Coordinates of C-alpha atoms and ligand atoms in Angstrom, one line a residue:
P1 CA 250.3 -51.8 -23.1
E2 CA 250.8 -51.2 -26.8
A3 CA 249.8 -54.7 -27.9
I4 CA 247.7 -57.5 -26.5
T5 CA 247.0 -61.0 -27.8
V6 CA 243.5 -61.7 -28.9
Q7 CA 243.2 -64.5 -26.4
E8 CA 244.1 -62.2 -23.5
L9 CA 241.8 -59.5 -24.7
A10 CA 238.9 -62.0 -25.0
K11 CA 239.6 -63.2 -21.4
R12 CA 239.5 -59.7 -20.1
M13 CA 236.3 -58.9 -22.0
G14 CA 234.6 -62.1 -21.0
E15 CA 234.0 -63.0 -24.6
R16 CA 234.9 -66.0 -26.7
G17 CA 238.2 -65.7 -28.5
A18 CA 236.7 -67.1 -31.7
D19 CA 234.1 -64.3 -31.7
L20 CA 236.8 -61.7 -31.4
V21 CA 238.7 -63.3 -34.3
K22 CA 235.5 -63.2 -36.4
A23 CA 234.8 -59.6 -35.5
L24 CA 238.4 -58.6 -36.3
F25 CA 238.1 -60.3 -39.7
K26 CA 235.0 -58.3 -40.4
M27 CA 236.9 -55.1 -39.4
G28 CA 239.5 -56.0 -42.0
T29 CA 242.1 -57.3 -39.5
P30 CA 242.6 -61.0 -40.1
V31 CA 244.5 -62.4 -37.2
T32 CA 244.7 -65.6 -35.2
I33 CA 243.8 -66.0 -31.5
T34 CA 247.5 -66.1 -30.4
E35 CA 248.5 -63.0 -32.4
T36 CA 248.7 -59.5 -30.9
I37 CA 246.7 -56.5 -31.9
D38 CA 247.5 -52.9 -31.2
Q39 CA 245.7 -50.7 -28.7
D40 CA 243.5 -48.8 -31.2
T41 CA 242.3 -52.1 -32.7
A42 CA 241.6 -53.4 -29.2
E43 CA 239.7 -50.3 -28.3
L44 CA 237.5 -50.6 -31.5
L45 CA 236.9 -54.2 -30.7
I46 CA 235.8 -53.4 -27.2
E47 CA 233.4 -50.9 -28.5
E48 CA 232.2 -53.3 -31.2
F49 CA 231.2 -55.7 -28.5
G50 CA 229.3 -53.0 -26.6
H51 CA 231.8 -52.9 -23.8
R52 CA 233.2 -49.6 -22.5
I53 CA 236.7 -48.5 -22.4
N54 CA 238.0 -47.2 -19.1
R55 CA 241.0 -45.0 -19.7
V56 CA 243.5 -44.8 -16.9
S57 CA 245.9 -42.4 -18.6
E58 CA 246.3 -41.2 -22.2
A59 CA 248.6 -44.0 -23.1
D60 CA 247.0 -46.8 -21.1
I61 CA 243.5 -48.1 -21.4
D62 CA 242.0 -50.4 -18.8
I63 CA 240.0 -52.9 -20.7
D64 CA 238.8 -54.8 -17.7
T65 CA 235.1 -54.8 -18.3
S66 CA 234.2 -55.1 -14.7
T67 CA 235.1 -51.4 -14.4
D68 CA 233.0 -50.6 -17.4
V69 CA 229.7 -50.7 -15.5
D70 CA 228.8 -47.6 -13.5
A71 CA 228.5 -48.3 -9.8
E72 CA 225.0 -48.7 -8.5
E73 CA 225.2 -45.7 -6.2
T74 CA 226.1 -43.4 -9.2
L75 CA 223.0 -44.3 -11.1
K76 CA 220.1 -41.8 -11.2
P77 CA 216.7 -42.2 -13.0
R78 CA 216.6 -41.2 -16.6
P79 CA 213.8 -40.6 -19.1
P80 CA 212.8 -43.5 -21.3
V81 CA 213.8 -43.3 -25.0
V82 CA 210.9 -44.3 -27.1
T83 CA 211.1 -45.1 -30.8
I84 CA 208.1 -44.9 -33.0
M85 CA 208.1 -47.5 -35.8
G86 CA 205.6 -48.7 -38.3
H87 CA 204.7 -48.9 -42.0
V88 CA 205.0 -45.9 -44.3
D89 CA 202.1 -43.5 -43.9
H90 CA 200.6 -45.3 -40.9
G91 CA 200.9 -42.0 -39.0
K92 CA 204.2 -42.1 -37.0
T93 CA 205.1 -38.5 -37.5
S94 CA 201.4 -37.4 -37.1
L95 CA 201.2 -39.3 -33.8
L96 CA 204.4 -37.7 -32.5
D97 CA 203.2 -34.3 -33.6
A98 CA 200.0 -34.8 -31.7
I99 CA 201.9 -35.8 -28.6
R100 CA 204.2 -32.8 -28.9
G101 CA 201.4 -30.4 -29.9
A102 CA 203.4 -29.3 -32.9
S103 CA 203.6 -30.0 -36.5
V104 CA 206.5 -31.6 -38.3
Q105 CA 204.5 -33.8 -40.6
S106 CA 203.0 -31.0 -42.7
G107 CA 206.4 -29.4 -43.3
E108 CA 208.0 -32.6 -44.7
A109 CA 208.8 -33.1 -48.3
G110 CA 206.0 -35.4 -49.6
G111 CA 205.1 -36.2 -46.0
I112 CA 207.9 -38.8 -45.9
T113 CA 210.2 -38.6 -42.9
Q114 CA 213.7 -38.3 -44.3
H115 CA 215.6 -38.5 -41.0
I116 CA 215.2 -39.6 -37.4
G117 CA 213.9 -36.7 -35.4
A118 CA 214.4 -36.6 -31.7
Y119 CA 212.1 -34.8 -29.3
Q120 CA 211.5 -34.6 -25.6
V121 CA 208.1 -34.3 -24.1
S122 CA 207.1 -33.6 -20.5
L123 CA 204.3 -35.7 -19.0
P124 CA 201.7 -34.3 -16.7
D125 CA 203.7 -35.7 -13.7
K126 CA 206.7 -33.6 -14.9
S127 CA 208.7 -36.6 -15.9
K128 CA 210.1 -36.6 -19.4
V129 CA 210.0 -39.0 -22.4
T130 CA 212.4 -38.8 -25.3
F131 CA 210.9 -39.8 -28.7
L132 CA 212.7 -40.9 -31.8
D133 CA 210.7 -40.7 -35.1
T134 CA 211.9 -43.1 -37.8
P135 CA 211.3 -43.0 -41.5
G136 CA 208.9 -45.4 -42.9
H137 CA 210.4 -45.8 -46.3
E138 CA 211.9 -49.2 -47.2
A139 CA 215.2 -47.5 -48.1
F140 CA 215.6 -46.2 -44.6
S141 CA 215.3 -49.6 -42.9
E142 CA 219.0 -49.3 -42.0
M143 CA 218.5 -46.2 -40.0
R144 CA 215.4 -47.6 -38.5
A145 CA 217.3 -50.6 -37.3
R146 CA 219.8 -48.2 -35.6
G147 CA 216.9 -46.4 -34.0
A148 CA 215.9 -49.5 -32.1
N149 CA 219.5 -49.8 -30.8
V150 CA 219.3 -46.8 -28.5
T151 CA 215.7 -47.3 -27.6
D152 CA 214.1 -48.5 -24.4
I153 CA 210.5 -48.9 -25.7
V154 CA 209.1 -49.2 -29.2
I155 CA 205.8 -47.9 -30.2
L156 CA 204.5 -49.9 -33.1
V157 CA 202.1 -47.7 -35.1
V158 CA 199.6 -49.7 -37.1
A159 CA 196.9 -47.9 -39.2
A160 CA 193.6 -49.5 -38.4
D161 CA 192.4 -49.1 -42.0
D162 CA 195.4 -50.8 -43.4
G163 CA 196.5 -53.5 -40.9
L164 CA 199.9 -55.2 -40.8
R165 CA 202.1 -54.3 -43.7
P166 CA 205.7 -55.4 -44.7
Q167 CA 207.4 -52.6 -42.7
T168 CA 205.2 -53.3 -39.7
I169 CA 206.4 -56.9 -39.7
E170 CA 210.0 -55.7 -40.2
A171 CA 209.6 -53.4 -37.2
I172 CA 208.2 -56.3 -35.2
N173 CA 211.2 -58.4 -36.0
H174 CA 213.7 -55.6 -35.2
T175 CA 212.0 -55.0 -31.9
K176 CA 212.1 -58.7 -31.0
A177 CA 215.7 -59.0 -32.1
A178 CA 216.6 -56.0 -29.9
G179 CA 214.7 -57.5 -26.9
V180 CA 212.9 -54.1 -26.5
P181 CA 209.3 -54.0 -25.0
M182 CA 206.6 -52.9 -27.4
I183 CA 203.5 -50.9 -27.1
V184 CA 201.0 -51.1 -30.0
A185 CA 199.3 -47.9 -31.1
I186 CA 196.4 -48.7 -33.3
N187 CA 196.1 -45.4 -35.3
K188 CA 193.5 -43.8 -37.5
V189 CA 190.6 -45.3 -35.6
D190 CA 188.6 -42.2 -36.6
K191 CA 188.3 -43.6 -40.1
P192 CA 185.0 -45.3 -41.0
E193 CA 186.9 -48.2 -42.5
A194 CA 189.1 -48.7 -39.4
K195 CA 189.2 -52.3 -38.1
P196 CA 191.2 -52.2 -34.8
Q197 CA 190.2 -55.8 -33.9
K198 CA 191.5 -57.1 -37.2
V199 CA 194.9 -55.5 -36.3
R200 CA 194.9 -57.4 -33.0
E201 CA 194.2 -60.6 -34.7
E202 CA 196.9 -60.1 -37.3
L203 CA 199.4 -59.3 -34.5
L204 CA 198.6 -62.8 -33.1
Q205 CA 200.1 -64.4 -36.2
H206 CA 203.4 -62.7 -35.2
E207 CA 203.2 -63.9 -31.7
I208 CA 202.3 -60.5 -30.3
I209 CA 199.4 -61.0 -27.9
V210 CA 198.0 -57.6 -26.9
E211 CA 196.3 -57.1 -23.5
D212 CA 192.9 -56.8 -25.2
M213 CA 193.5 -60.4 -26.4
G214 CA 194.6 -61.6 -22.9
G215 CA 198.3 -61.0 -23.5
E216 CA 200.9 -58.7 -22.0
V217 CA 201.6 -56.2 -24.8
Q218 CA 199.9 -52.9 -24.1
D219 CA 197.6 -51.8 -27.0
V220 CA 196.0 -48.4 -27.3
E221 CA 193.6 -47.1 -29.9
V222 CA 194.5 -43.6 -31.1
S223 CA 193.8 -41.1 -33.7
A224 CA 196.7 -38.8 -34.4
T225 CA 194.6 -36.3 -36.4
K226 CA 191.6 -36.3 -33.9
K227 CA 194.0 -36.4 -31.0
T228 CA 192.2 -39.2 -29.2
G229 CA 193.8 -41.9 -27.0
L230 CA 197.0 -39.9 -26.5
D231 CA 196.7 -39.7 -22.7
K232 CA 196.3 -43.5 -22.6
L233 CA 199.3 -43.9 -24.8
L234 CA 201.4 -41.7 -22.6
E235 CA 200.1 -43.7 -19.5
A236 CA 201.2 -46.9 -21.2
I237 CA 204.7 -45.5 -21.8
E238 CA 204.9 -44.3 -18.2
L239 CA 203.8 -47.8 -16.9
Q240 CA 206.3 -49.5 -19.2
A241 CA 209.1 -47.1 -18.2
E242 CA 208.4 -47.7 -14.5
I243 CA 208.8 -51.4 -15.0
L244 CA 212.2 -50.9 -16.7
E245 CA 213.6 -48.7 -13.9
L246 CA 215.8 -46.9 -16.3
K247 CA 218.9 -45.3 -14.8
A248 CA 222.3 -43.9 -15.8
N249 CA 225.3 -42.2 -14.2
P250 CA 225.1 -38.5 -15.1
D251 CA 228.4 -37.6 -13.4
R252 CA 230.9 -38.8 -15.9
A253 CA 232.3 -38.0 -19.4
A254 CA 229.4 -38.3 -21.8
E255 CA 228.7 -41.2 -24.1
G256 CA 225.9 -41.5 -26.6
T257 CA 224.9 -42.2 -30.2
V258 CA 224.6 -40.0 -33.3
I259 CA 220.9 -40.1 -34.2
E260 CA 221.2 -38.0 -37.4
A261 CA 223.9 -35.8 -39.0
K262 CA 224.1 -33.4 -41.8
L263 CA 226.2 -30.6 -43.4
D264 CA 224.6 -27.2 -42.8
K265 CA 225.7 -24.5 -45.2
G266 CA 226.1 -21.9 -42.6
R267 CA 226.9 -23.8 -39.5
G268 CA 229.0 -26.7 -40.9
P269 CA 228.7 -30.4 -39.8
L270 CA 225.8 -30.9 -37.4
A271 CA 224.9 -34.0 -35.4
T272 CA 221.9 -34.8 -33.3
V273 CA 223.3 -36.8 -30.4
L274 CA 221.4 -38.9 -27.9
V275 CA 223.4 -38.8 -24.6
Q276 CA 223.2 -42.2 -23.0
R277 CA 225.3 -41.7 -19.9
G278 CA 227.3 -38.9 -18.4
T279 CA 226.7 -35.3 -19.1
L280 CA 227.7 -33.5 -22.3
R281 CA 228.9 -29.9 -21.9
V282 CA 229.9 -27.1 -24.2
G283 CA 233.7 -27.2 -24.5
D284 CA 233.9 -31.1 -24.3
V285 CA 236.2 -32.8 -26.8
F286 CA 234.7 -35.8 -28.5
V287 CA 234.9 -38.4 -31.1
A288 CA 231.8 -39.2 -33.2
G289 CA 232.4 -42.1 -35.5
A290 CA 235.4 -41.1 -37.6
S291 CA 234.8 -37.4 -36.9
S292 CA 236.1 -35.5 -33.9
G293 CA 235.7 -32.0 -32.5
K294 CA 234.9 -29.8 -29.6
V295 CA 231.3 -28.9 -28.6
R296 CA 230.9 -25.3 -29.7
A297 CA 227.3 -25.1 -28.9
M298 CA 224.3 -27.4 -28.2
I299 CA 220.7 -26.9 -29.2
D300 CA 217.8 -28.7 -27.8
D301 CA 214.7 -30.0 -29.7
K302 CA 212.9 -26.7 -29.1
G303 CA 215.7 -24.7 -30.8
R304 CA 217.2 -23.4 -27.5
Q305 CA 220.9 -23.2 -26.7
V306 CA 221.8 -25.4 -23.8
K307 CA 225.0 -25.6 -21.8
E308 CA 224.7 -29.3 -20.8
A309 CA 222.8 -32.4 -21.7
G310 CA 222.4 -35.5 -19.4
P311 CA 221.3 -39.1 -20.0
S312 CA 218.4 -39.6 -22.5
F313 CA 218.7 -36.0 -23.8
P314 CA 218.9 -35.4 -27.5
V315 CA 220.9 -32.4 -28.6
E316 CA 222.2 -30.9 -31.8
V317 CA 225.9 -30.5 -31.5
L318 CA 228.0 -27.9 -33.3
G319 CA 231.7 -28.1 -33.6
L320 CA 232.3 -31.4 -35.6
S321 CA 235.3 -31.7 -38.0
A322 CA 233.2 -33.8 -40.4
V323 CA 229.7 -35.3 -40.8
P324 CA 229.4 -38.6 -38.8
S325 CA 226.9 -41.3 -39.7
A326 CA 223.6 -42.1 -37.9
G327 CA 224.3 -44.8 -35.4
D328 CA 227.9 -43.8 -34.8
P329 CA 229.1 -43.9 -31.1
F330 CA 229.7 -40.4 -29.6
T331 CA 232.4 -40.4 -26.9
V332 CA 233.9 -37.6 -24.9
V333 CA 237.7 -38.0 -24.6
E334 CA 240.3 -36.1 -22.6
N335 CA 241.9 -34.0 -25.2
E336 CA 242.0 -33.0 -28.9
A337 CA 245.1 -35.0 -29.8
R338 CA 243.4 -38.2 -28.5
A339 CA 240.2 -37.4 -30.3
R340 CA 242.0 -37.0 -33.6
E341 CA 244.0 -40.2 -33.1
V342 CA 240.9 -42.2 -32.4
A343 CA 239.0 -40.6 -35.3
D344 CA 241.8 -41.1 -37.7
Y345 CA 242.1 -44.8 -36.8
R346 CA 238.3 -45.3 -37.1
K347 CA 238.4 -43.6 -40.5
G348 CA 241.1 -46.1 -41.6
V349 CA 239.1 -49.0 -40.4
L350 CA 235.9 -47.7 -42.0
D351 CA 237.6 -47.3 -45.3
K352 CA 238.9 -50.8 -45.1
K353 CA 235.5 -52.1 -44.1
R354 CA 233.9 -50.5 -47.1
T355 CA 236.2 -52.3 -49.5
T356 CA 236.5 -55.7 -47.8
A357 CA 233.4 -56.4 -45.7
A358 CA 230.0 -57.5 -46.7
P359 CA 227.3 -54.8 -46.5
V360 CA 226.1 -54.0 -43.0
S361 CA 223.0 -56.0 -42.3
I362 CA 220.3 -55.2 -39.9
E363 CA 221.2 -58.2 -37.8
N364 CA 224.8 -57.2 -37.2
M365 CA 223.9 -53.7 -36.4
F366 CA 221.6 -54.9 -33.7
S367 CA 224.2 -57.2 -32.3
A368 CA 226.9 -54.5 -32.2
H369 CA 225.3 -52.8 -29.3
A370 CA 223.2 -55.5 -27.8
Ligands
GTP401 P1 206.4 -41.9 -43.1 O1 207.3 -41.0 -42.3 O2 206.4 -41.6 -44.6 O3 206.7 -43.3 -42.9 O4 204.9 -41.7 -42.7 P2 204.3 -41.6 -41.2 O5 204.1 -42.9 -40.7 O6 205.1 -40.6 -40.4 O7 202.9 -41.0 -41.5 P3 202.4 -39.5 -41.4 O8 202.3 -39.0 -40.0 O9 203.2 -38.7 -42.4 O10 200.9 -39.7 -41.9 C1 200.5 -40.2 -43.2 C2 199.1 -39.7 -43.6 O11 198.2 -40.3 -42.7 C3 199.0 -38.2 -43.5 O12 198.2 -37.8 -44.6 C4 198.2 -38.0 -42.2 O13 197.4 -36.9 -42.2 C5 197.4 -39.3 -42.1 N1 197.0 -39.7 -40.7 C6 197.9 -39.9 -39.7 N2 197.3 -40.2 -38.6 C7 196.0 -40.2 -38.9 C8 194.8 -40.5 -38.1 O14 194.8 -40.8 -36.9 N3 193.6 -40.4 -38.8 C9 193.5 -40.1 -40.1 N4 192.3 -40.1 -40.6 N5 194.6 -39.8 -40.8 C10 195.8 -39.9 -40.3
MG402 MG1 207.0 -39.8 -40.8

């Protein structure tokens, strides 16, 4: 089908027609509910609502969302994706460094994280955890919001010598809006002026009742620099992950999200992609935002070349035509012609969006994938 009415699409998506009209308007396509939209617009809309497109053939897309869900028997356990959030300088990167037994923090310009780093850590029981580090600076709240989108668990880092600060509260609100469980890491408890109990009390004012106060949110006292409390924090993650029973189908075309992207002088456009379902392989053709390409090589967080990446694995992908944006969906498609088509269309919509739509707010970024 080349065209479909908004009404019919809404029915098939199980969404309200009015919501689709609203979303279309935001995308720069003002139509009424009885009007038709073309296939590319329909596809974008489906993605916009967080539904998946099931392509039957190149020309035909099945937008019945009942087929969007992977069958239960195809699902296999996957590692949790944990995002570390908190106020600037409260020790997010230091904590992640301590967990990884490496040092990123000391190599950063001015000690401020400029991007979202993605790392995978093996726990003593051999299971894995994927960590996303987010920048603490106010200007990067947009990326931070996107970080919570792909995340299963948020670790809220609060420095015990500083207490709740504006970005701590922002992170709390993002986490609540995303409906993601939180673990509180009370950091810098090695400092003489540390007041961990005060942090717990301040959290109460934001309706976060930690276990220590009789609530259900796990709280762990840590020191990133003295490396104390780290085992407890990992245990807390393990426990939370067990409750969530995270699963994904690894045996399908890969889908994921761009975590960060940049232009490398020698290697061209690079993107760190978090695979969310399916398995990404060298040679796969993909669309990443308005960019397309073919996976030329993949590099893991330890700098090693890998041939494939399954659910919850972050990999750096080489072979993009242009630099996508953090938060862009990454989708493997059947061939290069199709990839270019989708990428071109998205580019057109993005250009329109930039000139017509209101600036992207944190709220609507959350809802795009919720
Ligand atoms: P942004 O990325 O800028 O938001 O900062 P961040 O939250 O990643 O903080 P970062 O890890 O860069 O740490 C900020 C400062 O706090 C550094 O000077 C760290 O050495 C220090 N720091 C972090 N954790 C601890 C801790 O447990 N104890 C003490 N005493 N200092 C810490
Ligand atoms: Mg940092």
